[in-house]
mmCIF file of C-alpha atoms in Angstrom:
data_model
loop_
_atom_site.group_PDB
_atom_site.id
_atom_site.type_symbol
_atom_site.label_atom_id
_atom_site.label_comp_id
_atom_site.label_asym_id
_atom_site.label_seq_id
_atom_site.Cartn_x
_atom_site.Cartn_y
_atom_site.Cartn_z
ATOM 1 C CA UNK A 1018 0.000 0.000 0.000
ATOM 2 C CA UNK A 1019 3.181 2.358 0.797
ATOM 3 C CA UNK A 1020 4.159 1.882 -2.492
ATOM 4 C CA UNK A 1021 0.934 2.991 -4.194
ATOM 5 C CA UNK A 1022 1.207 5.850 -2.018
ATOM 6 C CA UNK A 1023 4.190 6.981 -2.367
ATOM 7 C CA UNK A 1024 4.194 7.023 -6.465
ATOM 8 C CA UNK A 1025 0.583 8.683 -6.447
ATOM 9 C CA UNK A 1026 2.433 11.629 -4.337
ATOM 10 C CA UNK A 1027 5.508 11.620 -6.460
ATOM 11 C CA UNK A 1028 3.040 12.202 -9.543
ATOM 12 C CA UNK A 1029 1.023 15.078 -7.440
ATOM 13 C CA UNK A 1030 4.529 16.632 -7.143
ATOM 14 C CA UNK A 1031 5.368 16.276 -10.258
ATOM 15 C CA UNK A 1032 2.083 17.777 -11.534
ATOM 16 C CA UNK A 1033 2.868 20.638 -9.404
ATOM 17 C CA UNK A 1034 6.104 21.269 -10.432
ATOM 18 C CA UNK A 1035 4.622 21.574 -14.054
ATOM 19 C CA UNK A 1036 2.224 24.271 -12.893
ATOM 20 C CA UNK A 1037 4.797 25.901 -11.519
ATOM 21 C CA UNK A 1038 6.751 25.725 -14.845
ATOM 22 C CA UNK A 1039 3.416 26.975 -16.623
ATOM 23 C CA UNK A 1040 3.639 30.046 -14.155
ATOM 24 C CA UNK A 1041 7.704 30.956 -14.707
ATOM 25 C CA UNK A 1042 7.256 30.866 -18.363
ATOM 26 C CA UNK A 1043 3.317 32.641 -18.376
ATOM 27 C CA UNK A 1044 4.028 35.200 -15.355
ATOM 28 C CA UNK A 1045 3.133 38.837 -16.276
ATOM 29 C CA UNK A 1046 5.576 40.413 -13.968
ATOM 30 C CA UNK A 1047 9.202 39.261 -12.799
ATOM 31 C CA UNK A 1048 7.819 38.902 -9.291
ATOM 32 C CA UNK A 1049 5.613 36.263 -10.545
ATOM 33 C CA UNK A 1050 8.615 34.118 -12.341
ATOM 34 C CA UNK A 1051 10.575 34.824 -8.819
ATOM 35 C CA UNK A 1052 7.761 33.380 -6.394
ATOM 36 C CA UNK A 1053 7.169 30.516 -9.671
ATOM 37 C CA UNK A 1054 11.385 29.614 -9.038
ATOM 38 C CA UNK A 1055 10.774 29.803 -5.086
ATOM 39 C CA UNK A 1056 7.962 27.019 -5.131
ATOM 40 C CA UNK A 1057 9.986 25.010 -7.614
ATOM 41 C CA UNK A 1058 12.693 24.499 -5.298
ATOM 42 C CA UNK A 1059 10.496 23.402 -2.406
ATOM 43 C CA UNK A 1060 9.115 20.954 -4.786
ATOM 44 C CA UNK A 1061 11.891 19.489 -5.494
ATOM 45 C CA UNK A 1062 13.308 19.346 -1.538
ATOM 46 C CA UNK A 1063 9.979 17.196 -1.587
ATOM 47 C CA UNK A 1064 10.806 14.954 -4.536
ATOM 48 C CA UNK A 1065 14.357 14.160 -3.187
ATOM 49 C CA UNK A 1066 12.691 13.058 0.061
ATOM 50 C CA UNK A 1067 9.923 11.384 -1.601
ATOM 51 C CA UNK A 1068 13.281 9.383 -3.584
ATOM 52 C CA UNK A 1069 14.967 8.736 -0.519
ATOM 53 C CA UNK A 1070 11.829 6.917 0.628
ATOM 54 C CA UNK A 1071 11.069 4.499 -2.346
ATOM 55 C CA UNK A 1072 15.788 4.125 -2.472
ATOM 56 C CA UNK A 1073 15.003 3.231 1.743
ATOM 57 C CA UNK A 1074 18.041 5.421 1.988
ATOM 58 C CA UNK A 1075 18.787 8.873 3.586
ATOM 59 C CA UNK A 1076 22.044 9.679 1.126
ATOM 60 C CA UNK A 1077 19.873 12.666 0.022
ATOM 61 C CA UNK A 1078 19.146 14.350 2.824
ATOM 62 C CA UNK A 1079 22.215 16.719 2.740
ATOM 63 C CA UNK A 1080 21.360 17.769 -0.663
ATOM 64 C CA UNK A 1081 17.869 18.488 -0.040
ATOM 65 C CA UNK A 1082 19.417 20.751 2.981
ATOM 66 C CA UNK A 1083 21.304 22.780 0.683
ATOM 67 C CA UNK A 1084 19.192 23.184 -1.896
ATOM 68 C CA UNK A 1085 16.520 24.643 1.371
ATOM 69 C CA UNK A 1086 19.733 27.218 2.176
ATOM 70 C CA UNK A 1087 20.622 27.663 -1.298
ATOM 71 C CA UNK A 1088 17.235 28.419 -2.316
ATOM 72 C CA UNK A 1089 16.449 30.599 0.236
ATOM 73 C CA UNK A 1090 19.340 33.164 -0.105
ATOM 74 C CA UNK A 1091 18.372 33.150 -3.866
ATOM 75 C CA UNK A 1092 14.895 33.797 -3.882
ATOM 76 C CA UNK A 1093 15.840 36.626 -1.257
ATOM 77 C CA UNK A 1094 18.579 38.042 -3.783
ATOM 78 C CA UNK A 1095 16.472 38.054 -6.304
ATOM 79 C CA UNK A 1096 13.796 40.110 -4.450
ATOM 80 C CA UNK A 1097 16.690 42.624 -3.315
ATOM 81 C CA UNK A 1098 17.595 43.265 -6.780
ATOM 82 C CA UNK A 1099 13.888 43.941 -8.249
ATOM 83 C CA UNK A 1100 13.479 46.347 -5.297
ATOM 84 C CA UNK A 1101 16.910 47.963 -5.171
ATOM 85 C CA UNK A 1102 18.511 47.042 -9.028
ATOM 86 C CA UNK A 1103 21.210 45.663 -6.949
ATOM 87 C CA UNK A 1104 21.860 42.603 -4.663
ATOM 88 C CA UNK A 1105 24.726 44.206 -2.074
ATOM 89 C CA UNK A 1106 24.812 47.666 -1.473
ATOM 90 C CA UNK B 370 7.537 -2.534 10.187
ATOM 91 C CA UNK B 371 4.414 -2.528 11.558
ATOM 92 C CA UNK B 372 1.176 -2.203 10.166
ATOM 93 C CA UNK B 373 -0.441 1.268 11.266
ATOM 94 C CA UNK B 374 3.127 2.790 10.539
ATOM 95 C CA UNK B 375 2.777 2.017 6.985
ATOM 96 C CA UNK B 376 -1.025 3.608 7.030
ATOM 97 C CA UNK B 377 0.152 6.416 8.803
ATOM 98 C CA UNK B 378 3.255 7.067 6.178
ATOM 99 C CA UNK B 379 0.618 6.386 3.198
ATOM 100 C CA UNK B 380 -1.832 9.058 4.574
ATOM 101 C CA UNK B 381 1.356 11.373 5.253
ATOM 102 C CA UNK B 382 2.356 10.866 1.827
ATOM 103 C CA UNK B 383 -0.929 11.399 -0.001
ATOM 104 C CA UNK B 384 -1.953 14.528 1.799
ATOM 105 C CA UNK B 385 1.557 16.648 1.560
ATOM 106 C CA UNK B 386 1.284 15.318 -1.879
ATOM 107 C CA UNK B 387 -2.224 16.948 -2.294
ATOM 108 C CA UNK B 388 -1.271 19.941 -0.060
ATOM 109 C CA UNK B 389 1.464 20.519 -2.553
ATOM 110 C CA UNK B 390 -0.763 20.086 -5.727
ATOM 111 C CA UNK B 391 -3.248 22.729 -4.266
ATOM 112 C CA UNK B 392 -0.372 25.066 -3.515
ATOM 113 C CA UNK B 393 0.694 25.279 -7.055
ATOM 114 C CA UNK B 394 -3.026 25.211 -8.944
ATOM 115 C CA UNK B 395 -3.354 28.621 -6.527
ATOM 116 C CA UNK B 396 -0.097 29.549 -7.344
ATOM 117 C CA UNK B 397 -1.306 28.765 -11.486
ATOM 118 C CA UNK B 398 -5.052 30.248 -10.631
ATOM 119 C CA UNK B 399 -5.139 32.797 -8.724
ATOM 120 C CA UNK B 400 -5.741 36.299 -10.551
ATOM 121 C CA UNK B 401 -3.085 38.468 -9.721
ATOM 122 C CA UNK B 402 0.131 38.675 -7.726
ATOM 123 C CA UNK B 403 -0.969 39.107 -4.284
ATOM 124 C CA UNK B 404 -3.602 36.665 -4.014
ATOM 125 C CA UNK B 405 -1.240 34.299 -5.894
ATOM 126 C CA UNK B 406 1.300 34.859 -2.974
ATOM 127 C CA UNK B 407 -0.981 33.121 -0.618
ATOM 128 C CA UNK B 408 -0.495 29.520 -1.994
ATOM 129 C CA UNK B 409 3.251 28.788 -1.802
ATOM 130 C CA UNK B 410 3.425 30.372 1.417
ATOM 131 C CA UNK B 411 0.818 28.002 3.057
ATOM 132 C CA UNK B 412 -0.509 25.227 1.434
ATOM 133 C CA UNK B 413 3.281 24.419 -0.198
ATOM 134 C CA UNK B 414 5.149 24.510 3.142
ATOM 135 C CA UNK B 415 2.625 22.528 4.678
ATOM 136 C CA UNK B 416 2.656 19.697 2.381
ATOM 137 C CA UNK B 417 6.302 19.730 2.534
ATOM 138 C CA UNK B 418 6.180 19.406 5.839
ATOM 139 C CA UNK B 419 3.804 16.282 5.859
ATOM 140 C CA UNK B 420 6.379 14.381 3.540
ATOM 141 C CA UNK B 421 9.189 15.278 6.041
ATOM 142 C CA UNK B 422 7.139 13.852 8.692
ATOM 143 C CA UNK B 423 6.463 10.794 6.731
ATOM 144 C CA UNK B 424 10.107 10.300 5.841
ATOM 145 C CA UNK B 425 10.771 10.685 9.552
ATOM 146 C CA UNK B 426 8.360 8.203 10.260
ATOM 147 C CA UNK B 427 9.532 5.749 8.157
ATOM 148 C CA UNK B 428 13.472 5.681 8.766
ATOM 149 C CA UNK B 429 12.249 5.469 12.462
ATOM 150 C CA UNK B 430 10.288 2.544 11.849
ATOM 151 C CA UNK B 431 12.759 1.021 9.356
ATOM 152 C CA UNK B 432 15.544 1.272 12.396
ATOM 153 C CA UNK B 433 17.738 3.652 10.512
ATOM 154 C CA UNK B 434 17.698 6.553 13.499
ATOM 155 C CA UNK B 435 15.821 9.220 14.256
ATOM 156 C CA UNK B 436 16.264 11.880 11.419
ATOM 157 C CA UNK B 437 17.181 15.313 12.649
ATOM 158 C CA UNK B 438 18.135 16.030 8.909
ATOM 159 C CA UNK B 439 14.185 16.242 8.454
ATOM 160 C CA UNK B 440 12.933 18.257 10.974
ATOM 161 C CA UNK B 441 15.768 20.830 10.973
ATOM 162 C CA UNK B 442 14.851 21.470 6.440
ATOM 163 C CA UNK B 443 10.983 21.404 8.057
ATOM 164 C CA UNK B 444 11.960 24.263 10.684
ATOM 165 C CA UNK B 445 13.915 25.962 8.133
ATOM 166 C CA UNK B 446 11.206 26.247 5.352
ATOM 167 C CA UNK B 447 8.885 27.725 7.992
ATOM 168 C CA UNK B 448 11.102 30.310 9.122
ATOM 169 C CA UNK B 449 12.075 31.427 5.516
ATOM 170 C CA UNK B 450 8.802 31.244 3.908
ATOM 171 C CA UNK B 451 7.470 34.391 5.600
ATOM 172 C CA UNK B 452 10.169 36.327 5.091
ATOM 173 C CA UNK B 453 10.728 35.311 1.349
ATOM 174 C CA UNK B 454 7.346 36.343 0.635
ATOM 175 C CA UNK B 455 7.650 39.538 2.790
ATOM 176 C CA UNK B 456 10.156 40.667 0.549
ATOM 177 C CA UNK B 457 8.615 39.639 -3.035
ATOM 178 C CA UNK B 458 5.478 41.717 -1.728
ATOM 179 C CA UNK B 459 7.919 44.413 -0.819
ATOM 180 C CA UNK B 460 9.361 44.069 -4.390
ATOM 181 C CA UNK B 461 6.234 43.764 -5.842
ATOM 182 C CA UNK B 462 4.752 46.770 -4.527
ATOM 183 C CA UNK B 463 8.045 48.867 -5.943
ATOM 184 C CA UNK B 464 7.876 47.725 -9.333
ATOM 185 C CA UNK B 465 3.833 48.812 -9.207
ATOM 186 C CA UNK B 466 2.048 44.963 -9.830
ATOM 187 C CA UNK B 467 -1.552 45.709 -10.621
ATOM 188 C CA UNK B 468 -3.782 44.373 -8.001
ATOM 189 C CA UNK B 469 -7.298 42.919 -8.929
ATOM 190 C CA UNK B 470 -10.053 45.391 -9.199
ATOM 191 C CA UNK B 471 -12.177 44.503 -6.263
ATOM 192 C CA UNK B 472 -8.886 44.578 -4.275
ATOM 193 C CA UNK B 473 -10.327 47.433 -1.444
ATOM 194 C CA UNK B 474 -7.592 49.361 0.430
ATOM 195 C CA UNK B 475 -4.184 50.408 -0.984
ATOM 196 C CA UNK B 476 -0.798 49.147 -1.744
ATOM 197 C CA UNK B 477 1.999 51.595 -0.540
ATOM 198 C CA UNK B 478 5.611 51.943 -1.537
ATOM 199 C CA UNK B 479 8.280 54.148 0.258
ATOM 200 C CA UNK C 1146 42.501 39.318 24.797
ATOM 201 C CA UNK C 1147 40.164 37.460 27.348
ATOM 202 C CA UNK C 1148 37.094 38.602 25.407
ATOM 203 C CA UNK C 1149 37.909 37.378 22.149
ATOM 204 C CA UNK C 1150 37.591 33.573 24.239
ATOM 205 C CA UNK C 1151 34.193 33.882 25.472
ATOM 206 C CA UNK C 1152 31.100 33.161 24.221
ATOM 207 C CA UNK C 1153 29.304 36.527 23.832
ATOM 208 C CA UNK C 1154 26.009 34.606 23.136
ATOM 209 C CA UNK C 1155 25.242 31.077 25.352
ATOM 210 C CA UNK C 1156 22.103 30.417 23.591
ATOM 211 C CA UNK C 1157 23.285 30.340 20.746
ATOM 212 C CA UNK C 1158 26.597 29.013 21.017
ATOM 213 C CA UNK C 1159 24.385 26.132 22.572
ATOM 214 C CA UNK C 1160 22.187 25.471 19.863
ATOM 215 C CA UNK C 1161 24.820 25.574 17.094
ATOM 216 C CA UNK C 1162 26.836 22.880 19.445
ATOM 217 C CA UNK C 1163 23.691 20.623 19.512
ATOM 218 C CA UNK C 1164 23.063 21.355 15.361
ATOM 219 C CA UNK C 1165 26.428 20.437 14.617
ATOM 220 C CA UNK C 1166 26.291 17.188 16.641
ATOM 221 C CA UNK C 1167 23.009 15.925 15.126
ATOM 222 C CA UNK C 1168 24.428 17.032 11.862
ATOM 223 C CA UNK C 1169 27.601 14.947 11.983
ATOM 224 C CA UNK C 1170 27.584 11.316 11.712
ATOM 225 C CA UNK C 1171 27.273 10.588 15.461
ATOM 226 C CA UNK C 1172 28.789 12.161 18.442
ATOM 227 C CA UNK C 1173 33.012 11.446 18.055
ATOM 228 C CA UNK C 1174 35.753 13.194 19.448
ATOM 229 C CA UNK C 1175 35.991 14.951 15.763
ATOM 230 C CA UNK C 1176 32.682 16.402 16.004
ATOM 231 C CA UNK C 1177 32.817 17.432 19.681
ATOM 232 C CA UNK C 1178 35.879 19.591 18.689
ATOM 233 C CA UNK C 1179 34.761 20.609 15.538
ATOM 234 C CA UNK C 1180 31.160 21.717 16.844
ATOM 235 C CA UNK C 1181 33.001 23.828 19.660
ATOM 236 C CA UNK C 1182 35.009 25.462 16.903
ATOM 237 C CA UNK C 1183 31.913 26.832 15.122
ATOM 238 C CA UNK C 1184 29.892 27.346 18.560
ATOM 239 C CA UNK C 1185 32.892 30.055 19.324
ATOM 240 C CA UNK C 1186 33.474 31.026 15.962
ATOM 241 C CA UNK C 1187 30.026 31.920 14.215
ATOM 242 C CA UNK C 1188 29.128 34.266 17.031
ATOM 243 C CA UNK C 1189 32.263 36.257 17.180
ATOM 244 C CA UNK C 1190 31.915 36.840 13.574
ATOM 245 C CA UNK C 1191 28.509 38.033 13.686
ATOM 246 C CA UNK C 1192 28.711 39.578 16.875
ATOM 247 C CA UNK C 1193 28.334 43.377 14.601
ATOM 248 C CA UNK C 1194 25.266 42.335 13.012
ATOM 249 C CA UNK C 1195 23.240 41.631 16.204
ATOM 250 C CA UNK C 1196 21.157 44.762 16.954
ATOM 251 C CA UNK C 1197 20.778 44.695 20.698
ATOM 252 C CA UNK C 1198 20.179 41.615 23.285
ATOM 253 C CA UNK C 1199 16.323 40.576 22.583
ATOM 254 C CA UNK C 1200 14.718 41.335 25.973
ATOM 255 C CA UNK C 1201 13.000 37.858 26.599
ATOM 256 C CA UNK C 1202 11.333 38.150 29.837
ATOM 257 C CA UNK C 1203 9.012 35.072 30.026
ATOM 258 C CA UNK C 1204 10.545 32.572 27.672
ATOM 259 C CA UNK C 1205 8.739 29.662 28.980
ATOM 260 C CA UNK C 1206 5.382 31.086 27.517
ATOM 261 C CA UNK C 1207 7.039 30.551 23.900
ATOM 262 C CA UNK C 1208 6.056 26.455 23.474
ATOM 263 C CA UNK C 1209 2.264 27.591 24.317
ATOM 264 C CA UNK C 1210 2.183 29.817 21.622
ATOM 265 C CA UNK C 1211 3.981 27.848 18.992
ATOM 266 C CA UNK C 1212 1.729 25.151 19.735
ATOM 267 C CA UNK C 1213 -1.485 27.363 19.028
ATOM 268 C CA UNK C 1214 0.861 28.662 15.385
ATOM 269 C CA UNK C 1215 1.265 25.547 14.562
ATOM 270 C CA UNK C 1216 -2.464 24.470 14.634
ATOM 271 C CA UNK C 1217 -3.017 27.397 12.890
ATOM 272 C CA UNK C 1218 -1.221 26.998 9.989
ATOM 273 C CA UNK C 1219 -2.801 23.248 9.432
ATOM 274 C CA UNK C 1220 -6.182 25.766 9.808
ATOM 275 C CA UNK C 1221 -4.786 28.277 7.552
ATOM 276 C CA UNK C 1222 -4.345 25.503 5.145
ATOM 277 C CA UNK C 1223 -7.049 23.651 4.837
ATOM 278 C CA UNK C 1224 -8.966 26.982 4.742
ATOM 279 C CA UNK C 1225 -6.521 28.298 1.614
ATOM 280 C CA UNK C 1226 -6.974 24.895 -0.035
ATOM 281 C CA UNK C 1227 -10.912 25.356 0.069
ATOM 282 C CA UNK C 1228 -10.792 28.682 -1.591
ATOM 283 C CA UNK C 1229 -8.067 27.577 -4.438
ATOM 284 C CA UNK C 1230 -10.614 25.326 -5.770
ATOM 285 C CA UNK C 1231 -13.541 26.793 -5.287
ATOM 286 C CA UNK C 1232 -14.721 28.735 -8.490
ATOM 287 C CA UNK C 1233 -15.822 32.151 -6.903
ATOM 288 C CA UNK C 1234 -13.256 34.771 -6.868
ATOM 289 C CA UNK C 1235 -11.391 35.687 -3.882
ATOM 290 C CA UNK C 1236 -12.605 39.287 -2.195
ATOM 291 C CA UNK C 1237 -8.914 40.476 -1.452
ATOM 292 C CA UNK C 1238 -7.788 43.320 0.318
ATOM 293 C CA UNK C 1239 -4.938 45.233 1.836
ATOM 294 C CA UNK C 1240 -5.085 46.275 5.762
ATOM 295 C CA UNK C 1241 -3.030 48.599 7.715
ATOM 296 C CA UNK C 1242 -2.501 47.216 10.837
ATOM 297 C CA UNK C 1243 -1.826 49.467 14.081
ATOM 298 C CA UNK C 1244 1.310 47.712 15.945
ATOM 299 C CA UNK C 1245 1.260 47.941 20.009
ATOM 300 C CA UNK C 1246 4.429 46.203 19.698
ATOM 301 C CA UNK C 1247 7.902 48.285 20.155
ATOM 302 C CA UNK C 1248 10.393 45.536 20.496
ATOM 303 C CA UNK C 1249 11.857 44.386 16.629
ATOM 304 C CA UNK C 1250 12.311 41.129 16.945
ATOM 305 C CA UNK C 1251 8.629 40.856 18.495
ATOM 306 C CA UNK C 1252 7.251 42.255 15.208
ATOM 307 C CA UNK C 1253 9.336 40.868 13.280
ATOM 308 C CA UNK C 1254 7.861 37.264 15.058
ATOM 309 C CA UNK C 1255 4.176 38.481 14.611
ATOM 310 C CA UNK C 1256 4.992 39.563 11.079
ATOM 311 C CA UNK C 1257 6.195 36.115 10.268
ATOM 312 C CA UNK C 1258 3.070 34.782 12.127
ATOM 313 C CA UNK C 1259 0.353 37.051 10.199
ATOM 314 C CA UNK C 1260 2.346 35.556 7.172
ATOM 315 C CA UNK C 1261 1.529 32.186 7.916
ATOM 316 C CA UNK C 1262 -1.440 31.933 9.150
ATOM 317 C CA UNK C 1263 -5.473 32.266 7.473
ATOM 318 C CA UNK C 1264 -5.321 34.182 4.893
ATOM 319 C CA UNK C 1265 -3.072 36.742 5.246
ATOM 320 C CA UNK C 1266 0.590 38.050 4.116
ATOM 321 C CA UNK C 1267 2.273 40.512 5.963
ATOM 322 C CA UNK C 1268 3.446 43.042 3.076
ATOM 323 C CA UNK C 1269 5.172 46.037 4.697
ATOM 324 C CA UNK C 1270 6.259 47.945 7.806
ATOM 325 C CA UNK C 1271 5.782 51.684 7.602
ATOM 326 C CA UNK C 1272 9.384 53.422 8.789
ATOM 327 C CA UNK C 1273 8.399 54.323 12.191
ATOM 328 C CA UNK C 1274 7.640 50.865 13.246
ATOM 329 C CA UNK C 1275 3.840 51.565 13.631
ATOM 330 C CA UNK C 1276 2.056 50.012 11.325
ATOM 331 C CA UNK C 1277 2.173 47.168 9.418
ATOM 332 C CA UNK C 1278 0.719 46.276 5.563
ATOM 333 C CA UNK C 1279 -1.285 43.429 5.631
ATOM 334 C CA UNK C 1280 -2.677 41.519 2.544
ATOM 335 C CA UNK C 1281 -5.660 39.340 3.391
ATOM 336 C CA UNK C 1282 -6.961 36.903 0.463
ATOM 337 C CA UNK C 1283 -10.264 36.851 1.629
ATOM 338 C CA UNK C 1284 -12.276 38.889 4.102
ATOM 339 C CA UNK C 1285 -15.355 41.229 4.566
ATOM 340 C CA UNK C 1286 -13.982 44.546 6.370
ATOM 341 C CA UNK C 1287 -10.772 45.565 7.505
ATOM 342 C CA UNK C 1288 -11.868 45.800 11.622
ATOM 343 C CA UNK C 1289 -12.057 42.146 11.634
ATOM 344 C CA UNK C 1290 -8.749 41.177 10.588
ATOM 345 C CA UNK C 1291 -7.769 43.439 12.545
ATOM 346 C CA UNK C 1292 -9.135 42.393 15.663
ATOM 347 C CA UNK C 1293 -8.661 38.294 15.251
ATOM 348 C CA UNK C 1294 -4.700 39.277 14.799
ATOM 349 C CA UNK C 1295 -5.082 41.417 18.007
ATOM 350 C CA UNK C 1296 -6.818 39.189 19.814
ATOM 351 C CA UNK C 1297 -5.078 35.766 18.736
ATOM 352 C CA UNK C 1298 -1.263 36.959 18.470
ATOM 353 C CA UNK C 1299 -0.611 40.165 19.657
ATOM 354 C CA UNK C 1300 -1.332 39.755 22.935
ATOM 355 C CA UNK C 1301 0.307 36.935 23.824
ATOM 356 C CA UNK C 1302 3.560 38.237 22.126
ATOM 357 C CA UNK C 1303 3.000 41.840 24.095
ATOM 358 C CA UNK C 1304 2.426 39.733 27.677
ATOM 359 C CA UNK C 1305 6.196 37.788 26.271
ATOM 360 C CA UNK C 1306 7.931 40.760 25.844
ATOM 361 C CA UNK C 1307 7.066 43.221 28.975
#
């Protein structure tokens, strides 16, 4: 039953990773495209776990931690430099 | 590993799953920026946290140890969420986004 | 000399210590050294960027309250989700919110709150610290919101920080 679970969620993910995609390349504004890229990378923190649970190993977790800092401090620049026009003043 | 651990897991699974579906059909929806900045912030981290709390569950129950990994990326998306959508409203409302008509009350930049 | 040896913040010295530990492979001689290294280290480097020392007067009142957040935000969802896929259109609108907060990292936790819980983002903070931009997806008048964010958040946060 875990199995059938856990590849029903991997293909809601997916799904909503595609939306996303729909809204980075649609947006009307660059603020759109930015929130679009800051979902995206939660998504995919949630398809690396979601791998590390059908590969019944926890290699992964690291990278999903990174990507969570990394994606962070970009969706942050990214927001500096549409509301300044520069990242570090 | 026992049987209402794998039920609990599978219900984990299906509802951060859906949690995270919902998040981005608002985020795809939604009619303009502001009301569009309510899914991610909510529904997304939410269902992200579900799956984190099933993959704890199940490397507990599978005997691998207890994963602090988990929780701390679970702690960590709810602390930056707020403040990365604080400062794409702040950016928004620089730049000038239109705001839906029926939108009552104003948007101001300084 | 002596100075540049102690730790000019305990808490969180402490915390990065215990991060470090659960971070590392098990606790080893390596990681007890290396995890004191960093528990010294970070917070001398940072020590400029810290504004003042938050004045926490009843920290034990904090678990309550992130309890009651927490349910919230499962709230918050579910009540988001329902409104996504619905077909009517959402009645938006954007609140100014009178803060009876003074203390910045107390707003800044009630901001962060507001942001995650029903229905609204917190947008702004005007530059005196005295109000705060609110944009709520869905509501009637602006009085209410108002008053459910008093009533639920504020308070508690004011009674933490006196």
């Amino acid at each position: 039953m875990m199995t059938i679970a856990l590849y029903l969620t991997i293909a809601m993910v997916i799904a909503a990773a595609l939306l996303n995609v729909f809204r980075l390349i649609v947006g009307p504004d660059a603020p759109d495209r930015v929130l679009a890229l800051d979902t995206l990378y939660i998504n995919a923190i949630a398809l690396i776990i979601l791998l590390g649970i059908a590969l019944s190993t926890r290699m992964y977790l690291e990278a999903a931690l990174l990507i969570a800092v990394m994606g962070f401090v970009g969706t942050v620049a990214m927001a500096k430099y549409l509301k300044r026009g520069s990242v570090i003043e | 590993m026992s049987q209402l651990a794998e039920y609990v897991i599978s219900a984990l699974l299906v509802l951060g799953g859906a949690f995270t579906l919902i998040g981005a059909i608002g985020l795809a929806r939604l009619p303009d920026f502001f009301t569009r900045l309510h899914g991610p912030t909510k529904a997304t981290t939410l269902g992200v946290g579900a799956i984190m709390l099933s993959s704890v569950i199940y490397f507990s129950s599978t005997g691998q140890g207890l994963g602090i990994s988990e929780i701390l990326i679970t702690v960590f998306l709810l602390m930056t969420a707020p403040v990365s959508a604080n400062m794409l409203a702040k950016a928004a409302m620089h730049i000038g986004v239109k705001s839906m008509e029926n939108t009552q009350g104003n948007p101001w930049d300084q | 000399m002596l100075d540049r040896l102690s730790f000019p913040q305990p808490w969180l010295s402490l915390i990065l210590f215990t991060i470090w530990q659960f971070l590392s492979e098990g606790v080893s001689g390596a990681s007890v050294v290396m995890g004191l290294i960093l528990a010294w280290l970070i917070p001398q480097i940072t020590q400029g960027f810290w504004p003042e020392r938050p004045a926490f007067m009843k920290a034990w009142r904090m678990p309550v309250y992130l309890i009651v957040v927490l349910w919230d935000i499962v709230i918050a969802s579910f009540s988001v989700a329902k409104l996504i896929l619905s077909p009517r259109k959402p009645n938006p609108f954007f609140v100014c919110y009178p803060l009876q907060l003074d203390h910045p990292l107390a707003i800044s936790i009630l901001a962060s709150t507001i942001s995650l819980t029903p229905g609204t983002v917190s947008a702004d903070i005007s530059d005196d610290n005295k109000t705060l931009l609110i944009h709520a997806l869905d509501a009637d008048d602006d009085q209410q919101v108002i008053d459910a964010i008093h009533k639920r958040y504020e308070k508690p946060l004011m009674e933490m920080f006196q």
